[in-house]
mmCIF file of C-alpha atoms in Angstrom:
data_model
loop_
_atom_site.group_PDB
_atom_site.id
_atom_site.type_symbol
_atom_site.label_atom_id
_atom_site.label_comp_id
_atom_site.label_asym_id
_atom_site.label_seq_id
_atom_site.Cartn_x
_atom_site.Cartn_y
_atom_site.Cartn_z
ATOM 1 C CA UNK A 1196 8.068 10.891 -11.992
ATOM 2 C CA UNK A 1197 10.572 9.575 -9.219
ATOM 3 C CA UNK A 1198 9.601 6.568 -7.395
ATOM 4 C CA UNK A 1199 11.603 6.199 -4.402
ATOM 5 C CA UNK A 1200 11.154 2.507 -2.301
ATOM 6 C CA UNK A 1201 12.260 2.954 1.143
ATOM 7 C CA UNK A 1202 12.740 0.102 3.471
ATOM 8 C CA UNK A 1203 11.918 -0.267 6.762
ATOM 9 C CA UNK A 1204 14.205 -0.301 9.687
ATOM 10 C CA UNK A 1205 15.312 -2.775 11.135
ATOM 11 C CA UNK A 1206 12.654 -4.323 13.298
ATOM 12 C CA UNK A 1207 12.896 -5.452 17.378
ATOM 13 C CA UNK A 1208 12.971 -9.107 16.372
ATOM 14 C CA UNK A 1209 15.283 -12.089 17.137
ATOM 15 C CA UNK A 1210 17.828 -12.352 15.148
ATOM 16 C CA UNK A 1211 17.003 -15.798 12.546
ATOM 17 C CA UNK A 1212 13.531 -15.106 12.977
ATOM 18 C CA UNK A 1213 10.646 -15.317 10.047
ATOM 19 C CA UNK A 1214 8.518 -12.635 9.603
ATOM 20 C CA UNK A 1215 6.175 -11.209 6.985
ATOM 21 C CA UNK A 1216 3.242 -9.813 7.890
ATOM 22 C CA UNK A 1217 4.032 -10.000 11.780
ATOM 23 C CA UNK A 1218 3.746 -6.427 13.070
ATOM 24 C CA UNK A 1219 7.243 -5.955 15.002
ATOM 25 C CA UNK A 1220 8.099 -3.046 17.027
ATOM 26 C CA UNK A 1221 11.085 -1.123 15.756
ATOM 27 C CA UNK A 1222 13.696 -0.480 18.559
ATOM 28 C CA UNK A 1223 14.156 2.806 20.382
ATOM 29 C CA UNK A 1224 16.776 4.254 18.248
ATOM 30 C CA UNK A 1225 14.810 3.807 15.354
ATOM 31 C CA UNK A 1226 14.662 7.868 14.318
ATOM 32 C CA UNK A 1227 18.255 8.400 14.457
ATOM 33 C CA UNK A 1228 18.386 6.568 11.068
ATOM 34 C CA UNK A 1229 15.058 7.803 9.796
ATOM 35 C CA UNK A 1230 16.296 11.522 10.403
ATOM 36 C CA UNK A 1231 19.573 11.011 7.926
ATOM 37 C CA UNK A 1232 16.764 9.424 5.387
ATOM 38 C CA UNK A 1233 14.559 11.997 5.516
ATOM 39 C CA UNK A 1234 17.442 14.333 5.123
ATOM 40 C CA UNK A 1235 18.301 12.747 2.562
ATOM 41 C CA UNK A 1236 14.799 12.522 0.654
ATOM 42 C CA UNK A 1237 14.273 16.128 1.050
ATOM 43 C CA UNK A 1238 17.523 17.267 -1.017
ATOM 44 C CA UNK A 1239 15.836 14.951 -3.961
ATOM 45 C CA UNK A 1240 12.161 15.867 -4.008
ATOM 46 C CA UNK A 1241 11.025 19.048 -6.549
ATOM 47 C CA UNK A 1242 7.867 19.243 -6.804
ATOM 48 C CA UNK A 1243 4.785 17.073 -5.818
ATOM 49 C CA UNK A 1244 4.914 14.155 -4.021
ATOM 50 C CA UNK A 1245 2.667 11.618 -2.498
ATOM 51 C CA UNK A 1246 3.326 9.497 0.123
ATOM 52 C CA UNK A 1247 2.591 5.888 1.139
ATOM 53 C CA UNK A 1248 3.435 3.285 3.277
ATOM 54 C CA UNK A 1249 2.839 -0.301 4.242
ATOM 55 C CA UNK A 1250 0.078 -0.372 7.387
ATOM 56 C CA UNK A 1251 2.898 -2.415 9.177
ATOM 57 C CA UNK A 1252 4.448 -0.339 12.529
ATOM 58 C CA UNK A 1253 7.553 -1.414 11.544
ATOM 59 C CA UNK A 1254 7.008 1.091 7.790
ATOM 60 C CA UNK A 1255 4.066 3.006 8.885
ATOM 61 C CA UNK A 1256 6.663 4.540 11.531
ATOM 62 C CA UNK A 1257 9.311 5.624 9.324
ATOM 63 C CA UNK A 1258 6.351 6.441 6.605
ATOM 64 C CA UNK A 1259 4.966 8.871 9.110
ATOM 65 C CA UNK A 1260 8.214 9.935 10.178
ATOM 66 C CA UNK A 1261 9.158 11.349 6.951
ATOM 67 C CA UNK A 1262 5.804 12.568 6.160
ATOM 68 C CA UNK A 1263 2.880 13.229 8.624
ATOM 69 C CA UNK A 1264 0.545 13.016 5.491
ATOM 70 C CA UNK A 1265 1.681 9.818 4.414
ATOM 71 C CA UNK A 1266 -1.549 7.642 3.700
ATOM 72 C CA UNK A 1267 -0.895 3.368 4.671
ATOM 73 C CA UNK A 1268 -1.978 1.043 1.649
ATOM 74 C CA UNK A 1269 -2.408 -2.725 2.595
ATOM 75 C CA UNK A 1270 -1.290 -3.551 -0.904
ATOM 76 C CA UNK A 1271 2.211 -2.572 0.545
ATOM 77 C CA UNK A 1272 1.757 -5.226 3.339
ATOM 78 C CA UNK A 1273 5.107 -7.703 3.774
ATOM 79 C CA UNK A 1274 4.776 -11.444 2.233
ATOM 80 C CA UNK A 1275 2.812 -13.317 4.486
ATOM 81 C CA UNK A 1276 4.762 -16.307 5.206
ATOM 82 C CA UNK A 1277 1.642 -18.384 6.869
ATOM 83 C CA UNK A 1278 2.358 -20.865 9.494
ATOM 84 C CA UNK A 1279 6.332 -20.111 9.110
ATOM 85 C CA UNK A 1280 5.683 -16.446 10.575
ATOM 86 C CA UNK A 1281 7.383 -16.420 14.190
ATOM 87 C CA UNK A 1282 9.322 -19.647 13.565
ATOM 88 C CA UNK A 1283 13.456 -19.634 13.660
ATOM 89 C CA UNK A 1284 14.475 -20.238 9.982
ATOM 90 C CA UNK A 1285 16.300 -23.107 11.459
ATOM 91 C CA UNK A 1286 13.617 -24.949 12.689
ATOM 92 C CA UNK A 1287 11.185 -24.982 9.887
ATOM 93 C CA UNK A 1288 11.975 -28.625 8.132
ATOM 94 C CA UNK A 1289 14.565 -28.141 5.230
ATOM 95 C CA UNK A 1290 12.211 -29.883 2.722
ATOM 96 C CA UNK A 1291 9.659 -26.924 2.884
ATOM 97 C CA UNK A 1292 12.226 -24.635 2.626
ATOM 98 C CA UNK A 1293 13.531 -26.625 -0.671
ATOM 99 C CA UNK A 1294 9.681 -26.607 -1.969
ATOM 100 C CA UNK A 1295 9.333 -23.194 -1.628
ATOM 101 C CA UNK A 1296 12.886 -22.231 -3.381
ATOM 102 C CA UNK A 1297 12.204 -24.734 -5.878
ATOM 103 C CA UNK A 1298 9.483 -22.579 -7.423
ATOM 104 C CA UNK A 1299 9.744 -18.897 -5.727
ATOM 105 C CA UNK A 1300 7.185 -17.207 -8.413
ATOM 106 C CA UNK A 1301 3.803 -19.268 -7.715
ATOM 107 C CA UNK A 1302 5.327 -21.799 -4.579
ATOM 108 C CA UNK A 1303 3.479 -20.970 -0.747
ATOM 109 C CA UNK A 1304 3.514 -24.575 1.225
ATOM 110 C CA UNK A 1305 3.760 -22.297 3.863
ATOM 111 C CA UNK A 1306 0.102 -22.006 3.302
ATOM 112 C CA UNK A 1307 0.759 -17.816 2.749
ATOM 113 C CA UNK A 1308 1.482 -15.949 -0.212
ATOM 114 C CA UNK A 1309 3.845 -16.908 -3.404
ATOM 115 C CA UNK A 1310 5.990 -14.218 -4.981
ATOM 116 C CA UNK A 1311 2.810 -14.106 -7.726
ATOM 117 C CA UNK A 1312 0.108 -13.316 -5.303
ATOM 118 C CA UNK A 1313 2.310 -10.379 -4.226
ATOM 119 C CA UNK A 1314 2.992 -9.206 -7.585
ATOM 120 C CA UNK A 1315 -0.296 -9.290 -8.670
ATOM 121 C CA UNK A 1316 -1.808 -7.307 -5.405
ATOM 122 C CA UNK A 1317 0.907 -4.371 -6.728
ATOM 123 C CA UNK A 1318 0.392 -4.769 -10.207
ATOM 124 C CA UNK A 1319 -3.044 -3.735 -8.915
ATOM 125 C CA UNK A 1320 -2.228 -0.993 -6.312
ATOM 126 C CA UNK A 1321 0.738 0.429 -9.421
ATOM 127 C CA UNK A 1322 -2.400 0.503 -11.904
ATOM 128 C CA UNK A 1323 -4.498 2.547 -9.846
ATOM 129 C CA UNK A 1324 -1.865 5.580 -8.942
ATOM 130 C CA UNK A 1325 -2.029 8.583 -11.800
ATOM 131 C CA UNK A 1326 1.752 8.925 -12.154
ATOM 132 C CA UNK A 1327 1.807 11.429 -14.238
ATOM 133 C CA UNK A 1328 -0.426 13.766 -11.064
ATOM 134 C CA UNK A 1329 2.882 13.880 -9.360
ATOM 135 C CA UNK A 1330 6.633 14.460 -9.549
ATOM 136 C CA UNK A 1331 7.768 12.074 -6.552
ATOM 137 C CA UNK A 1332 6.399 9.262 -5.311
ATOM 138 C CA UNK A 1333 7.794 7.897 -1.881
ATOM 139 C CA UNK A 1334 6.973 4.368 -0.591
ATOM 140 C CA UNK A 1335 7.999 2.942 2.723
ATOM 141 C CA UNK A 1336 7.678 -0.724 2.200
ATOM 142 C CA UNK A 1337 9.773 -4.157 2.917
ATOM 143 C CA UNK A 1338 12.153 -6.000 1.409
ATOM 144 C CA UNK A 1339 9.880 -8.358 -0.945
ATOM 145 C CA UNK A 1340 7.606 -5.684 -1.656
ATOM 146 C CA UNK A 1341 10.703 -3.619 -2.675
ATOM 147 C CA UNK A 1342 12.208 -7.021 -4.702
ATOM 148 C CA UNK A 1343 8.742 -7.492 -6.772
ATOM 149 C CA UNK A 1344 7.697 -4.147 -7.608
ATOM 150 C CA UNK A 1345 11.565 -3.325 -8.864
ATOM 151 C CA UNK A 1346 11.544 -6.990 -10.569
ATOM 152 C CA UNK A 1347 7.814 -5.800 -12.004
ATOM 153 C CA UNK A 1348 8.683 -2.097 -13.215
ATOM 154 C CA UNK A 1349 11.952 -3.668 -14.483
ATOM 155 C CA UNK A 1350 10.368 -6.556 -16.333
ATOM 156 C CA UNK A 1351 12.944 -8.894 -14.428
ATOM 157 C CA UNK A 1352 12.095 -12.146 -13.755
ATOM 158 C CA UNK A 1353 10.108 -12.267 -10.628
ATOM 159 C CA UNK A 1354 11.762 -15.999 -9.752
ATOM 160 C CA UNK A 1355 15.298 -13.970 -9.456
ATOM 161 C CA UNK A 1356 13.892 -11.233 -7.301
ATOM 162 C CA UNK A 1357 15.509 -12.893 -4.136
ATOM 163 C CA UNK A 1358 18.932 -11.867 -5.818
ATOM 164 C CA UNK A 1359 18.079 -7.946 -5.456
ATOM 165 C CA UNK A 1360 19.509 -6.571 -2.091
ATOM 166 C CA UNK A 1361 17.456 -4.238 0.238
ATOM 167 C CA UNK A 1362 19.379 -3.570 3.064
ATOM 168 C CA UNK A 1363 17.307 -1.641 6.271
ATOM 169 C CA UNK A 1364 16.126 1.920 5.162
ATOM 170 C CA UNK A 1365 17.872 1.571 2.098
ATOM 171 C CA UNK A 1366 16.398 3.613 -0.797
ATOM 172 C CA UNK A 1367 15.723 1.857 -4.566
ATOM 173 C CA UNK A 1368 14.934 5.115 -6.813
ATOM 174 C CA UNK A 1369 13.056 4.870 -10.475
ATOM 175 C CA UNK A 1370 12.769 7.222 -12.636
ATOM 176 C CA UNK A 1371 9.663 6.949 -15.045
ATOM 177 C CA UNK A 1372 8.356 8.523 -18.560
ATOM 178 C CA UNK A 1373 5.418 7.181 -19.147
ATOM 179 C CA UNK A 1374 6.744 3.383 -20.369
ATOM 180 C CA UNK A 1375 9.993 4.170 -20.362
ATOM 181 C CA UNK A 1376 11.696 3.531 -16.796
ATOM 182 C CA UNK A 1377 14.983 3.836 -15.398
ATOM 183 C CA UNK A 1378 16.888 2.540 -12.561
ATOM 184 C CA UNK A 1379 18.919 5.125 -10.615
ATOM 185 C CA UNK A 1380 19.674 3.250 -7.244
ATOM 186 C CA UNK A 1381 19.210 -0.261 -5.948
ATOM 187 C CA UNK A 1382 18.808 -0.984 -2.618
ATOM 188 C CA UNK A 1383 21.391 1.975 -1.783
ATOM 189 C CA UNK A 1384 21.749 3.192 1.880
ATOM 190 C CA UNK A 1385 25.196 5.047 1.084
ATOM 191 C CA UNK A 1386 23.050 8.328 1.736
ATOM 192 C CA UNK A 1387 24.702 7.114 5.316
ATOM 193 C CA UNK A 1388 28.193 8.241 5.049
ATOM 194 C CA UNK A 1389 29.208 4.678 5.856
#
């Protein structure tokens, strides 16, 4: 099977803003980019494919977009970052911020989630998909979702995840056989000519 992990694009928010689970708008010109993805996509996929997306607007769109049958799975839901969600990075107090880096795997003193609570909802939602039903399987998620399920699947360690980069509708591709898995793209959004 070929997992690909699609990222959202980029959302109407201020720039320096925190958000997780905040359900953002995506700006008007949103499809130009989904149409070169979907593009894309379509050259890649033989065979059957499912698809799923986070219930977020800001992946549900693009999810729906590529696929009018894509189903939404809240185990795909964005990190909740609690009472940080909304704030400017720059005015939540540095020592929270130094708390939570301190111990990225099982920290929240944001009273949300830790990176453990997320991997453990898609260790869940990963155990209950038949992989071997289907050739592709296309997931529009977000960036952390994207870091711990690649980090999981990988068997990297989930405290390093932060060091993966998942740029805007940017497309992480897996191949898997049975245990064995391999990368084939990180993060990549060179499918853009750029």
């Amino acid at each position: 099977m070929k997992l690909f992990l699609i990222r959202h694009p980029k959302p109407d928010v201020a720039a320096g803003t925190c958000y997780g689970r905040m359900d953002l708008p995506l700006p008007e010109n949103w499809q130009h980019t989904a149409d070169e993805v979907a593009l894309w996509l379509n050259c890649r996929l033989k065979g059957t494919t499912l698809y799923q997306h986070s219930p977020l607007q800001r992946a549900s769109l693009l999810g729906l977009h590529l696929n009018s049958n894509s189903t939404s799975d809240k185990a795909l839901v964005e990190l909740d970052f609690g009472s940080w969600e909304g704030e400017f990075w720059n005015n939540i107090p540095q020592p929270e911020i130094e708390s939570w880096s301190n111990d990225l795997q099982f920290s929240s003193p944001y009273n949300g989630e830790s990176l453990e609570d997320v991997r453990q909802r898609l260790s869940v939602w990963w155990k209950s998909h038949r992989i071997d039903q289907v050739d592709n399987l296309v997931v529009v998620a977000h960036s952390g979702v994207i870091k711990v399920l690649v980090s999981m699947l990988c068997d990297w360690p989930l405290a390093q995840s932060y060091r993966i980069d998942v740029g805007f509708c940017s497309v992480t591709e897996l191949s898997i056989q049975g245990d064995y898995i391999t990368l084939k793209r990180l993060g990549a959004g060179d499918w853009l000519g750029v």
